[in-house]
PDB file of N, CA and C in Angstrom:
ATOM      1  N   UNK A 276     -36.932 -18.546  24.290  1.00 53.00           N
ATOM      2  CA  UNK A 276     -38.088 -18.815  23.477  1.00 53.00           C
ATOM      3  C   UNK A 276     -37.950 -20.114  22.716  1.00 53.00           C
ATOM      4  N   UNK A 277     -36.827 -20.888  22.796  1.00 76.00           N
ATOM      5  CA  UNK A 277     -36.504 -22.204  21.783  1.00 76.00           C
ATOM      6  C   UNK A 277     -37.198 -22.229  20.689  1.00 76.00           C
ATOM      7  N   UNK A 278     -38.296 -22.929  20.329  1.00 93.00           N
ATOM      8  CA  UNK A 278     -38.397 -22.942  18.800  1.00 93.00           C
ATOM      9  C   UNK A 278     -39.435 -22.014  17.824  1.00 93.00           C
ATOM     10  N   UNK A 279     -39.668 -21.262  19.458  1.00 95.00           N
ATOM     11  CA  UNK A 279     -40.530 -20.000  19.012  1.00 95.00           C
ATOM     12  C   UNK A 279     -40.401 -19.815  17.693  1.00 95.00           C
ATOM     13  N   UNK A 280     -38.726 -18.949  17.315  1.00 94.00           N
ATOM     14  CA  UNK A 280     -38.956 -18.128  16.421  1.00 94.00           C
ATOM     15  C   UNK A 280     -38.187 -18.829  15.469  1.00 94.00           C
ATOM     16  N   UNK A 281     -37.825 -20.082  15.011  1.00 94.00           N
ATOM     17  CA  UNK A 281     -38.192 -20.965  14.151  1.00 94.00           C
ATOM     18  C   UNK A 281     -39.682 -21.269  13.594  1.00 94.00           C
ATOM     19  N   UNK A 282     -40.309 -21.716  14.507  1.00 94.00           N
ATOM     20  CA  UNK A 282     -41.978 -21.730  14.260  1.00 94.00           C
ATOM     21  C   UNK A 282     -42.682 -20.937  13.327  1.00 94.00           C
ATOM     22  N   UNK A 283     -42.167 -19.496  13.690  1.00 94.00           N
ATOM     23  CA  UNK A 283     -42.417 -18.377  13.421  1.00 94.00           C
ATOM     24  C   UNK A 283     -41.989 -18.118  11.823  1.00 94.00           C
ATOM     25  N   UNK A 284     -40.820 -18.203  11.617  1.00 93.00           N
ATOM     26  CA  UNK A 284     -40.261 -17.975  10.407  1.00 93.00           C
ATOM     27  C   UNK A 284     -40.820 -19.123  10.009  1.00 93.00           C
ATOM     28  N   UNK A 285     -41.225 -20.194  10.042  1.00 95.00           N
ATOM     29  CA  UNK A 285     -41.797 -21.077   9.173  1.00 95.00           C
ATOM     30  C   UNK A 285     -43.342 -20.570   8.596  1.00 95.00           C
ATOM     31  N   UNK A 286     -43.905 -20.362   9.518  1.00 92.00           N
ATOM     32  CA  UNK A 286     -45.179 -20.303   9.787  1.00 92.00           C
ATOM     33  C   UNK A 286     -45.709 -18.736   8.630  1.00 92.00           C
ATOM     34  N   UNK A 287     -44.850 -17.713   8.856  1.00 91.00           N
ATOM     35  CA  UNK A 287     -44.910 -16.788   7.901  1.00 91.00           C
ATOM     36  C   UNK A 287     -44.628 -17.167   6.382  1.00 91.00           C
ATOM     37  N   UNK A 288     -43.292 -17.751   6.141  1.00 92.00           N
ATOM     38  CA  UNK A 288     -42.927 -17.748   4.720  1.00 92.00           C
ATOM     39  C   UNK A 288     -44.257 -18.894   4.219  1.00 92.00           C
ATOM     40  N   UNK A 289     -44.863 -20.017   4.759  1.00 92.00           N
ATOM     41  CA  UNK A 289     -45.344 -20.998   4.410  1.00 92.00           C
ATOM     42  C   UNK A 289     -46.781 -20.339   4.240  1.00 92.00           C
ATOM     43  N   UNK A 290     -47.030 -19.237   5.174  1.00 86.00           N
ATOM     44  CA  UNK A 290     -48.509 -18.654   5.080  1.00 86.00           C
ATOM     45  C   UNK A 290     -48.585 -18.293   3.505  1.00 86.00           C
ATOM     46  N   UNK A 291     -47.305 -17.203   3.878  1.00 84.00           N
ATOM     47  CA  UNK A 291     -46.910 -16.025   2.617  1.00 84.00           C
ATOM     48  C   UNK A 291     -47.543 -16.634   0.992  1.00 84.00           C
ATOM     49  N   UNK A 292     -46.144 -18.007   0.854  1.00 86.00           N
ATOM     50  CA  UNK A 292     -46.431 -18.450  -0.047  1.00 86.00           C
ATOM     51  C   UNK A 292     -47.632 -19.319  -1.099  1.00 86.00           C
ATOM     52  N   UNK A 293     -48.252 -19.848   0.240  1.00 81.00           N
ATOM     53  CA  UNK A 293     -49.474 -21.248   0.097  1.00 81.00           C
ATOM     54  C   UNK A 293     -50.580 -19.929  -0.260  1.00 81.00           C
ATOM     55  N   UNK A 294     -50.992 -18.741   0.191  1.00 80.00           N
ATOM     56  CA  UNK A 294     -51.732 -18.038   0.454  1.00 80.00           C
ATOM     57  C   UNK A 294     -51.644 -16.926  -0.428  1.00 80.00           C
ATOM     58  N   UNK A 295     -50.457 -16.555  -1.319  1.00 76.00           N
ATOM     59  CA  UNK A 295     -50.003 -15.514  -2.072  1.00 76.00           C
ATOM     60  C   UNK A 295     -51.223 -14.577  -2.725  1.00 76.00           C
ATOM     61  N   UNK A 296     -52.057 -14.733  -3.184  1.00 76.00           N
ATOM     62  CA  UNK A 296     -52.942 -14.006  -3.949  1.00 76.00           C
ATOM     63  C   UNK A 296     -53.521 -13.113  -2.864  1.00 76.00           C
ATOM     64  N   UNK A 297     -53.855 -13.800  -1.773  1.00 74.00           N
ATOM     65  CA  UNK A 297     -54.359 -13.025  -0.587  1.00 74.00           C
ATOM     66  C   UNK A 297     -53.764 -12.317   0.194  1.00 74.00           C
ATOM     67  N   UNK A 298     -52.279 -13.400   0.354  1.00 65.00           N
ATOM     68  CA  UNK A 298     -51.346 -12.212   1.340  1.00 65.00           C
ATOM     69  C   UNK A 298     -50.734 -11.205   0.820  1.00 65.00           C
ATOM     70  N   UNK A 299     -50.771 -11.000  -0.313  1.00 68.00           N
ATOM     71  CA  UNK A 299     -50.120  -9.561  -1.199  1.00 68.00           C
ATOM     72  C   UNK A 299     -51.228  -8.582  -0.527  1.00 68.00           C
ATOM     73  N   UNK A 300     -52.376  -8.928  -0.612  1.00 72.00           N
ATOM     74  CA  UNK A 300     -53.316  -7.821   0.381  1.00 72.00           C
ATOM     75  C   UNK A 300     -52.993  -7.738   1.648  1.00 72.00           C
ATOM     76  N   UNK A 301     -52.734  -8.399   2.549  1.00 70.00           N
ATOM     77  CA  UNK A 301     -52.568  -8.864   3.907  1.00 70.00           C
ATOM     78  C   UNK A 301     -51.442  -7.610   4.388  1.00 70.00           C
ATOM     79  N   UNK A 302     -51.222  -7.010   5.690  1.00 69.00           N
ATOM     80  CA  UNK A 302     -50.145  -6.558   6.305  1.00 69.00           C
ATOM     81  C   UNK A 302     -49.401  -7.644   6.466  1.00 69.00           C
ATOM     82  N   UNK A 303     -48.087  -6.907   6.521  1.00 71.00           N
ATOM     83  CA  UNK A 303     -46.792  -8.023   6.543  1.00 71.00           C
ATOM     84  C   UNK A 303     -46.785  -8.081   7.677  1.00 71.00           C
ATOM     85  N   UNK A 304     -46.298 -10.099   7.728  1.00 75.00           N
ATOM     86  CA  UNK A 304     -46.537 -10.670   9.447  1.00 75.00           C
ATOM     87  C   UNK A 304     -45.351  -9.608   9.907  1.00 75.00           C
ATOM     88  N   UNK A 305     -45.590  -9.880  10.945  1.00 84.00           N
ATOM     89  CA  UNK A 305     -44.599  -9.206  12.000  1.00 84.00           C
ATOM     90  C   UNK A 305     -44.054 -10.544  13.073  1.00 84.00           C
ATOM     91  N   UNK A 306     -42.624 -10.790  12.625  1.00 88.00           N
ATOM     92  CA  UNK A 306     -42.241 -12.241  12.932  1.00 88.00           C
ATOM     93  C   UNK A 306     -42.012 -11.499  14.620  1.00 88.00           C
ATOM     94  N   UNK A 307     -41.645 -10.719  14.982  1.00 90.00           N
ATOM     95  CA  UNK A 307     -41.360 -10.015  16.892  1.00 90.00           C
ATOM     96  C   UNK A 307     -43.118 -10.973  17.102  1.00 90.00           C
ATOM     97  N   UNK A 308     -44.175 -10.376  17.037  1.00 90.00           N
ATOM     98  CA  UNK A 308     -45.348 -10.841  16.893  1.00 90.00           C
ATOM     99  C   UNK A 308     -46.019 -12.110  17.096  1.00 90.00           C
ATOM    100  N   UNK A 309     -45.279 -12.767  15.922  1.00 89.00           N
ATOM    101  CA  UNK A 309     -45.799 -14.370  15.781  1.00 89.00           C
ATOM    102  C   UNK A 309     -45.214 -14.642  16.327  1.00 89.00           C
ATOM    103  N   UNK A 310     -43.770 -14.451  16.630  1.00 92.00           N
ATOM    104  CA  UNK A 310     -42.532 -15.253  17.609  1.00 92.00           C
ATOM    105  C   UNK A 310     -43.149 -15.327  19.038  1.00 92.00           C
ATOM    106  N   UNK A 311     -43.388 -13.925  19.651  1.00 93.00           N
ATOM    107  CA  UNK A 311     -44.123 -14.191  20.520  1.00 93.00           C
ATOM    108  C   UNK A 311     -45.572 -14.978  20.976  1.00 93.00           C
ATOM    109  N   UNK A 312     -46.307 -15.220  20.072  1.00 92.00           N
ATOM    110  CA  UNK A 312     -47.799 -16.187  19.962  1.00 92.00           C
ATOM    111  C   UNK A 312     -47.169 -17.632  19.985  1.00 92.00           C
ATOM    112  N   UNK A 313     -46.059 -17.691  19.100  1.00 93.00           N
ATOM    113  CA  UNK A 313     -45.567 -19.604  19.371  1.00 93.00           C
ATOM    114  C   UNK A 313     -45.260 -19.613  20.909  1.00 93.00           C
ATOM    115  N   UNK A 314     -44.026 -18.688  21.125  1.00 94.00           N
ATOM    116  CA  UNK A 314     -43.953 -18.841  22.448  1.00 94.00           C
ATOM    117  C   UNK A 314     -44.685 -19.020  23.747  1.00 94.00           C
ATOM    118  N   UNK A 315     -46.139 -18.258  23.446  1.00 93.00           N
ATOM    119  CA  UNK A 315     -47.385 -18.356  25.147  1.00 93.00           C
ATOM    120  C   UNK A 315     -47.678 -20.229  24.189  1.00 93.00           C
ATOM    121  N   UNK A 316     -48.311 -20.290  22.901  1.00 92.00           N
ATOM    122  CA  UNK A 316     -48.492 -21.568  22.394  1.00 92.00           C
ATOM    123  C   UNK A 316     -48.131 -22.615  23.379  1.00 92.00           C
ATOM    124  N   UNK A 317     -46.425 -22.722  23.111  1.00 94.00           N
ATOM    125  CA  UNK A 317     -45.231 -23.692  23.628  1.00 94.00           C
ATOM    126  C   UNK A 317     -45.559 -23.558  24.541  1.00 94.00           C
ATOM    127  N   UNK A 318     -45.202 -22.647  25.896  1.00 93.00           N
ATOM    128  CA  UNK A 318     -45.288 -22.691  27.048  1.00 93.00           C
ATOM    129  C   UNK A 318     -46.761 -23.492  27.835  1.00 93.00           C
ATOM    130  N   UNK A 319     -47.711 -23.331  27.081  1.00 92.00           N
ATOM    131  CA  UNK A 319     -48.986 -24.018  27.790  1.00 92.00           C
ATOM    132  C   UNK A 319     -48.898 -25.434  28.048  1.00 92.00           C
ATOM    133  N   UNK A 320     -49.302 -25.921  29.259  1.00 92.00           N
ATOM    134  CA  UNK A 320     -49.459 -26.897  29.246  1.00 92.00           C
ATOM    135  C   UNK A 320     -50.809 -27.609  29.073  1.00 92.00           C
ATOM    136  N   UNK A 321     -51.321 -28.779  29.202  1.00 91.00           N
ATOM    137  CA  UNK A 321     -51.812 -29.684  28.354  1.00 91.00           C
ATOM    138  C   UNK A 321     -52.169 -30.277  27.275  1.00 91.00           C
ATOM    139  N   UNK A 322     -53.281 -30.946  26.579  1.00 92.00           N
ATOM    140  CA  UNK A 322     -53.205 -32.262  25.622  1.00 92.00           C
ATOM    141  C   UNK A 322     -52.592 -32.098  24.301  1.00 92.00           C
ATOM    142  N   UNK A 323     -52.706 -31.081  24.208  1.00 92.00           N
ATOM    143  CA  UNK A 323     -51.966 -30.565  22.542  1.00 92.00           C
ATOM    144  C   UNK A 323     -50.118 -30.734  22.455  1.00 92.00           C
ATOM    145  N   UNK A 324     -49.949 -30.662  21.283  1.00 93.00           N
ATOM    146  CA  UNK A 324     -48.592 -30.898  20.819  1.00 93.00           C
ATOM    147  C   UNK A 324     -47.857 -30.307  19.623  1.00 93.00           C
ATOM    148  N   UNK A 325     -46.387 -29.768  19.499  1.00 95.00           N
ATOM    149  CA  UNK A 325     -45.985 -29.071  19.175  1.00 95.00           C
ATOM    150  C   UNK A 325     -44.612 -29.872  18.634  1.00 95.00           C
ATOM    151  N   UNK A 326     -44.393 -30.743  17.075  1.00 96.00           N
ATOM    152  CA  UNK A 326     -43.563 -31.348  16.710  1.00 96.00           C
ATOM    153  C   UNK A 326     -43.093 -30.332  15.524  1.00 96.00           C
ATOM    154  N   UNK A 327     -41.608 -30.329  15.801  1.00 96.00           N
ATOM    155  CA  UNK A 327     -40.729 -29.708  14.534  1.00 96.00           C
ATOM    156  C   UNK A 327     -39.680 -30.945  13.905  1.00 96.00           C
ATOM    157  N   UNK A 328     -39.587 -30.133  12.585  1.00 96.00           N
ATOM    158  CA  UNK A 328     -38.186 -30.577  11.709  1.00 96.00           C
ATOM    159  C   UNK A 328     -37.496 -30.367  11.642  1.00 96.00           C
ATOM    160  N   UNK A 329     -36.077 -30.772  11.333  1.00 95.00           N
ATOM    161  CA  UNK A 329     -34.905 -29.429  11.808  1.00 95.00           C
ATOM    162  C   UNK A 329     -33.881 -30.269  10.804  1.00 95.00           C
ATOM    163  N   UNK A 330     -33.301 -28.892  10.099  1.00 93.00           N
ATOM    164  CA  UNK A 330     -32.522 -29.200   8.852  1.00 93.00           C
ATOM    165  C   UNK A 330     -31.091 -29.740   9.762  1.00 93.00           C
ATOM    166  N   UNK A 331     -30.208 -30.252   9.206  1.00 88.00           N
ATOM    167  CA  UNK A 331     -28.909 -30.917   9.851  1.00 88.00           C
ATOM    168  C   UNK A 331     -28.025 -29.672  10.678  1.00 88.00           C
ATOM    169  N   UNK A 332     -28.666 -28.774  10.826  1.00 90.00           N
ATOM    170  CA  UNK A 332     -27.717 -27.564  11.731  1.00 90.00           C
ATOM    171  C   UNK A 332     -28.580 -27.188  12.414  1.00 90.00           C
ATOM    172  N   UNK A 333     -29.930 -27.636  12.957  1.00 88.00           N
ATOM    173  CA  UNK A 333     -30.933 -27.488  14.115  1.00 88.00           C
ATOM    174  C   UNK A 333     -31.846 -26.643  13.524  1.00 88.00           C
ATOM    175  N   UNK A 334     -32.003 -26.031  12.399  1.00 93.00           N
ATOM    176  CA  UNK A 334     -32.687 -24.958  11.905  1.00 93.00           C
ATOM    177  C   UNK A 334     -34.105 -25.931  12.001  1.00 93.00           C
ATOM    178  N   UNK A 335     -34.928 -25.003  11.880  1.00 96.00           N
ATOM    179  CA  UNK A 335     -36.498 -25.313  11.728  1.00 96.00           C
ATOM    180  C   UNK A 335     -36.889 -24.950  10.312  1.00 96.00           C
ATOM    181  N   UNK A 336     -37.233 -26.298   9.958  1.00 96.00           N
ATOM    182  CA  UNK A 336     -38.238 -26.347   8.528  1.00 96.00           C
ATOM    183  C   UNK A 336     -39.469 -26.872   8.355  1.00 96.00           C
ATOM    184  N   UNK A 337     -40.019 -26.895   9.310  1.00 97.00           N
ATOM    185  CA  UNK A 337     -41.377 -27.532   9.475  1.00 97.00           C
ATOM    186  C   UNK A 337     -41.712 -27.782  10.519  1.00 97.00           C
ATOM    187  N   UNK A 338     -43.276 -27.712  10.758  1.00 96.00           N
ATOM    188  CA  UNK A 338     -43.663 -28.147  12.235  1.00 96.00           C
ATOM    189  C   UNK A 338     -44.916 -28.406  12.158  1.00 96.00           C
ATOM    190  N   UNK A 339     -45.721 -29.232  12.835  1.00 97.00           N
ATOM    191  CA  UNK A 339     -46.898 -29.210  13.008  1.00 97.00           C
ATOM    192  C   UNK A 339     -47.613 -29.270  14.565  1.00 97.00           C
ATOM    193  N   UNK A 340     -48.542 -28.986  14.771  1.00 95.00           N
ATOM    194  CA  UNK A 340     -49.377 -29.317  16.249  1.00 95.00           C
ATOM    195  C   UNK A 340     -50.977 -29.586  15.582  1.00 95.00           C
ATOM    196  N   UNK A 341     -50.989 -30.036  16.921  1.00 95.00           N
ATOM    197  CA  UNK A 341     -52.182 -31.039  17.197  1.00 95.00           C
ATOM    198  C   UNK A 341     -52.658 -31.330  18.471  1.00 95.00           C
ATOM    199  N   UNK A 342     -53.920 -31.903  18.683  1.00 94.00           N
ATOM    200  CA  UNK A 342     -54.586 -32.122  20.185  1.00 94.00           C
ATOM    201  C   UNK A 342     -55.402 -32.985  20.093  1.00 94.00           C
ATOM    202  N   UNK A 343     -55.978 -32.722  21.029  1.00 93.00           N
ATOM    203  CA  UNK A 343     -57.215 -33.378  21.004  1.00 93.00           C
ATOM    204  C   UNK A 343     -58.321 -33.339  20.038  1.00 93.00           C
ATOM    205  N   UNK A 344     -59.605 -33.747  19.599  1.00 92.00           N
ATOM    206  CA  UNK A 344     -60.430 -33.382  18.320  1.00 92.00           C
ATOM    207  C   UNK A 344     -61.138 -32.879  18.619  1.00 92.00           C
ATOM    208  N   UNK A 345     -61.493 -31.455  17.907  1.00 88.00           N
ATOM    209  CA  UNK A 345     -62.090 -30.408  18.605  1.00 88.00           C
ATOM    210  C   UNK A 345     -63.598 -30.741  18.298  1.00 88.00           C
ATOM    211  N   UNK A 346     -64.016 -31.146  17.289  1.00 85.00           N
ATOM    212  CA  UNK A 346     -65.747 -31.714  16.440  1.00 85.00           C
ATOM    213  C   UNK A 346     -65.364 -33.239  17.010  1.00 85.00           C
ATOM    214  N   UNK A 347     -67.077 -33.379  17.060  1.00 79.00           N
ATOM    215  CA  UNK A 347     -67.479 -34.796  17.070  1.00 79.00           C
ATOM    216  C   UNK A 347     -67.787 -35.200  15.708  1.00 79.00           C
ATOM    217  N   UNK A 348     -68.051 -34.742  14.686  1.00 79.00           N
ATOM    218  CA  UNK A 348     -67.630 -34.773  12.881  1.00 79.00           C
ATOM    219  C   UNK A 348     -66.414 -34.857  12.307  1.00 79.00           C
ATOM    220  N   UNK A 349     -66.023 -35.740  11.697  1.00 83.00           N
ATOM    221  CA  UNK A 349     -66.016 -37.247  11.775  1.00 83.00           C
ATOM    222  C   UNK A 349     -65.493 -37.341  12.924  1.00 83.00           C
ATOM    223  N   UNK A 350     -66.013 -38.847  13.355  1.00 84.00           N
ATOM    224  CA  UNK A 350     -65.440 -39.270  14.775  1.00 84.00           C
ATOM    225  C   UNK A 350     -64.039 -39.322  15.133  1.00 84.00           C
ATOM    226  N   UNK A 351     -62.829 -39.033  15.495  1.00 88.00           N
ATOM    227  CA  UNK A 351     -61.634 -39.025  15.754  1.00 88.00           C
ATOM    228  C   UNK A 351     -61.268 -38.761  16.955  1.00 88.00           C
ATOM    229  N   UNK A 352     -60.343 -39.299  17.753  1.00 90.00           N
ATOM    230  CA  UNK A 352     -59.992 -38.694  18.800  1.00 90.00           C
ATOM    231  C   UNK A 352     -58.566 -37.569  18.654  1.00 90.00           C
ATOM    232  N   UNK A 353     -58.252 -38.019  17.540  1.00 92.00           N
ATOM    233  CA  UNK A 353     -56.962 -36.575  17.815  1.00 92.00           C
ATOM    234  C   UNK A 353     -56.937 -35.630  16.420  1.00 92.00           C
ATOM    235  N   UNK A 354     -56.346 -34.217  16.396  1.00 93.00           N
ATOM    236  CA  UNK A 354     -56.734 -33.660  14.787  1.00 93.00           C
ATOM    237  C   UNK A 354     -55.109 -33.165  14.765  1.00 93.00           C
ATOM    238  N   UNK A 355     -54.736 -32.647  14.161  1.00 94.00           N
ATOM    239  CA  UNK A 355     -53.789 -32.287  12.918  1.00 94.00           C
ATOM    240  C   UNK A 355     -54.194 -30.592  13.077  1.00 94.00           C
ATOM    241  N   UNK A 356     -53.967 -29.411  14.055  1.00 93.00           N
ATOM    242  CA  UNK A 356     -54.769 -28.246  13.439  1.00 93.00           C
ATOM    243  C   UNK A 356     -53.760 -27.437  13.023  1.00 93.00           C
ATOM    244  N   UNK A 357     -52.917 -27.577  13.095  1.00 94.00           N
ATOM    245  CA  UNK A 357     -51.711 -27.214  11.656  1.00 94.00           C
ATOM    246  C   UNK A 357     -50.466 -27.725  11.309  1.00 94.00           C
ATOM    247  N   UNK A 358     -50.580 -27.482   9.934  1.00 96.00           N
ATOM    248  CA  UNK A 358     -49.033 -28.218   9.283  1.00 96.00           C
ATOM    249  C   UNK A 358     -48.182 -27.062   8.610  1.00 96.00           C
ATOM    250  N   UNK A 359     -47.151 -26.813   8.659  1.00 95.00           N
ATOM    251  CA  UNK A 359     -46.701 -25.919   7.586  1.00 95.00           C
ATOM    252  C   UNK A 359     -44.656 -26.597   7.086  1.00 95.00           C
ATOM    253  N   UNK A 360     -44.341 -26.440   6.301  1.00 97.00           N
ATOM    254  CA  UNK A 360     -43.195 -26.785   5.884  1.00 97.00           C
ATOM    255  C   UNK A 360     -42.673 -25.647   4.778  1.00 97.00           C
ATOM    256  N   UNK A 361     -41.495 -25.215   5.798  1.00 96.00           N
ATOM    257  CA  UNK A 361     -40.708 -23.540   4.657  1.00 96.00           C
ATOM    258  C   UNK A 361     -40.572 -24.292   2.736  1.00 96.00           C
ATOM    259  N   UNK A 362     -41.609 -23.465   2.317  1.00 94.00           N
ATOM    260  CA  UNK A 362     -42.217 -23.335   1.176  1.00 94.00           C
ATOM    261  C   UNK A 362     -40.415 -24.158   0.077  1.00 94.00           C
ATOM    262  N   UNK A 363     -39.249 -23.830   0.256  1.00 91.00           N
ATOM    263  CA  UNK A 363     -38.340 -24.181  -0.391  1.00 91.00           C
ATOM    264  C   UNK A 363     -37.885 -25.549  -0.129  1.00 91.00           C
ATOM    265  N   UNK A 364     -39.067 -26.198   0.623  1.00 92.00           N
ATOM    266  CA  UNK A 364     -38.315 -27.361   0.806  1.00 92.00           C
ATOM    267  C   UNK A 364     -39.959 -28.211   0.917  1.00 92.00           C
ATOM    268  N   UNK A 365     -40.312 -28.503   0.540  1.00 91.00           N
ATOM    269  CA  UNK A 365     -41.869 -28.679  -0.182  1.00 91.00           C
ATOM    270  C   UNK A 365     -41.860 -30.122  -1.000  1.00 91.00           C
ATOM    271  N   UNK A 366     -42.652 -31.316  -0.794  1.00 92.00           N
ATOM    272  CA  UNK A 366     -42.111 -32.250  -1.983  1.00 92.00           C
ATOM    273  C   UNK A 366     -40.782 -33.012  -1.438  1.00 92.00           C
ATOM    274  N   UNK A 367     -40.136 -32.924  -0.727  1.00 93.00           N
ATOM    275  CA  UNK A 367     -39.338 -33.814  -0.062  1.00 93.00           C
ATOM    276  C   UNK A 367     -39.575 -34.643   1.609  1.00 93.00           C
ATOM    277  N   UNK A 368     -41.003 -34.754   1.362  1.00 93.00           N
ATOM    278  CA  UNK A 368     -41.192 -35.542   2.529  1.00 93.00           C
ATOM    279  C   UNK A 368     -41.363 -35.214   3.982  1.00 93.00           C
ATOM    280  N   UNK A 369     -40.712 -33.862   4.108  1.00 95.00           N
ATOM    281  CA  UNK A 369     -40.660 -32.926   5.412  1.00 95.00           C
ATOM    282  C   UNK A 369     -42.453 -33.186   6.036  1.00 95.00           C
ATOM    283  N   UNK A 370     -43.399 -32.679   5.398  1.00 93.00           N
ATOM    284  CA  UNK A 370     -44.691 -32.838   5.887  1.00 93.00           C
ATOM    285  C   UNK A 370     -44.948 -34.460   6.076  1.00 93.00           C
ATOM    286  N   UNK A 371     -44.937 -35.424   5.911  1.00 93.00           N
ATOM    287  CA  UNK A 371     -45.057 -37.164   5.582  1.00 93.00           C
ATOM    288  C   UNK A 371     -44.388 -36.901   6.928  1.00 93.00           C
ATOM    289  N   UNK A 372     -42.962 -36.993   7.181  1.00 93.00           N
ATOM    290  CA  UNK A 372     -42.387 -37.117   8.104  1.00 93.00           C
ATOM    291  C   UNK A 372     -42.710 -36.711  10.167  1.00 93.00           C
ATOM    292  N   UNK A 373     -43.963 -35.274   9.344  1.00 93.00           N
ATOM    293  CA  UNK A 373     -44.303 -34.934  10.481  1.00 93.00           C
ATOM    294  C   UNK A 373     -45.396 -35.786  11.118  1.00 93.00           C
TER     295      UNK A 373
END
Protein backbone atom coordinates (compact mmCIF):
# COMPACT_ATOMS: atom_id res chain seq x y z
CA UNK A 1 0.00 0.00 0.00
CA UNK A 2 3.20 2.55 0.29
CA UNK A 3 1.97 5.76 1.41
CA UNK A 4 -1.48 4.68 1.79
CA UNK A 5 -1.49 4.49 5.35
CA UNK A 6 0.69 7.42 6.01
CA UNK A 7 -1.86 9.46 3.95
CA UNK A 8 -4.27 8.07 6.05
CA UNK A 9 -2.96 8.83 9.46
CA UNK A 10 -2.39 12.25 8.23
CA UNK A 11 -5.52 12.82 6.71
CA UNK A 12 -7.52 11.70 9.99
CA UNK A 13 -5.53 13.51 12.78
CA UNK A 14 -5.53 16.80 10.40
CA UNK A 15 -9.43 16.25 9.71
CA UNK A 16 -9.86 15.49 13.55
CA UNK A 17 -8.17 18.53 14.59
CA UNK A 18 -8.92 21.51 11.82
CA UNK A 19 -12.63 20.23 12.18
CA UNK A 20 -12.90 19.52 16.07
CA UNK A 21 -16.25 21.04 17.00
CA UNK A 22 -17.79 18.86 14.33
CA UNK A 23 -15.76 15.81 14.53
CA UNK A 24 -16.51 15.25 18.28
CA UNK A 25 -20.02 14.50 16.58
CA UNK A 26 -18.60 12.56 13.70
CA UNK A 27 -17.92 8.52 14.03
CA UNK A 28 -14.35 7.85 14.54
CA UNK A 29 -12.40 7.54 11.13
CA UNK A 30 -11.59 4.13 10.72
CA UNK A 31 -7.84 4.43 9.52
CA UNK A 32 -8.25 0.10 7.96
CA UNK A 33 -10.94 2.33 5.87
CA UNK A 34 -9.25 5.47 4.80
CA UNK A 35 -6.01 3.45 4.35
CA UNK A 36 -7.75 1.58 1.98
CA UNK A 37 -9.52 4.78 -0.12
CA UNK A 38 -5.72 6.36 -0.41
CA UNK A 39 -4.72 3.20 -1.70
CA UNK A 40 -7.61 2.63 -4.97
CA UNK A 41 -6.71 6.91 -4.91
CA UNK A 42 -2.77 6.06 -5.52
CA UNK A 43 -3.23 3.24 -7.66
CA UNK A 44 -5.34 5.19 -10.44
CA UNK A 45 -3.91 6.28 -13.16
CA UNK A 46 -4.17 9.62 -14.84
CA UNK A 47 -3.89 13.61 -14.61
CA UNK A 48 -4.08 13.99 -10.91
CA UNK A 49 -1.29 13.86 -8.34
CA UNK A 50 -0.39 12.65 -5.09
CA UNK A 51 2.77 14.64 -3.31
CA UNK A 52 3.93 13.78 0.35
CA UNK A 53 6.33 15.06 3.15
CA UNK A 54 8.26 12.86 5.02
CA UNK A 55 9.87 13.60 8.39
CA UNK A 56 13.84 12.49 8.31
CA UNK A 57 12.88 8.64 9.03
CA UNK A 58 10.40 8.44 5.89
CA UNK A 59 7.36 9.02 8.08
CA UNK A 60 4.52 11.00 6.43
CA UNK A 61 3.57 14.46 7.63
CA UNK A 62 1.83 15.95 5.00
CA UNK A 63 0.53 15.54 1.63
CA UNK A 64 -1.37 17.11 -0.84
CA UNK A 65 -3.11 16.15 -4.41
CA UNK A 66 -4.27 17.83 -7.16
CA UNK A 67 -5.37 17.62 -10.98
CA UNK A 68 -6.67 19.02 -13.33
CA UNK A 69 -9.38 22.14 -12.64
CA UNK A 70 -12.48 20.79 -12.10
CA UNK A 71 -14.73 24.58 -12.63
CA UNK A 72 -14.23 26.87 -15.36
CA UNK A 73 -14.60 29.62 -12.22
CA UNK A 74 -11.88 31.20 -11.91
CA UNK A 75 -10.05 30.30 -14.95
CA UNK A 76 -7.10 27.87 -13.97
CA UNK A 77 -5.82 24.99 -15.43
CA UNK A 78 -4.73 22.99 -12.37
CA UNK A 79 -6.46 23.00 -8.53
CA UNK A 80 -5.04 22.07 -5.19
CA UNK A 81 -8.21 19.61 -4.01
CA UNK A 82 -6.49 18.79 -0.86
CA UNK A 83 -3.88 19.80 1.59
CA UNK A 84 -3.49 18.44 4.99
CA UNK A 85 -0.27 18.58 7.34
CA UNK A 86 -0.29 16.25 10.92
CA UNK A 87 -1.81 19.02 13.04
CA UNK A 88 1.70 18.89 15.45
CA UNK A 89 3.70 20.12 12.99
CA UNK A 90 1.60 23.12 11.59
CA UNK A 91 3.44 26.64 11.11
CA UNK A 92 6.70 25.19 10.05
CA UNK A 93 6.40 25.41 6.44
CA UNK A 94 5.42 21.67 5.75
CA UNK A 95 2.17 23.04 3.73
CA UNK A 96 4.46 26.13 1.69
CA UNK A 97 6.70 23.33 0.91
CA UNK A 98 3.99 21.24 -0.63
Amino acid sequence: MGDAAGIAAVHIASSDEAYAPLAAEWSRANIEARTARWATILAKEGPELVMVAEDGTGGIIGFVGGGPARHPEPAAEVEIYVLHVHPGLRGRGVGGAL
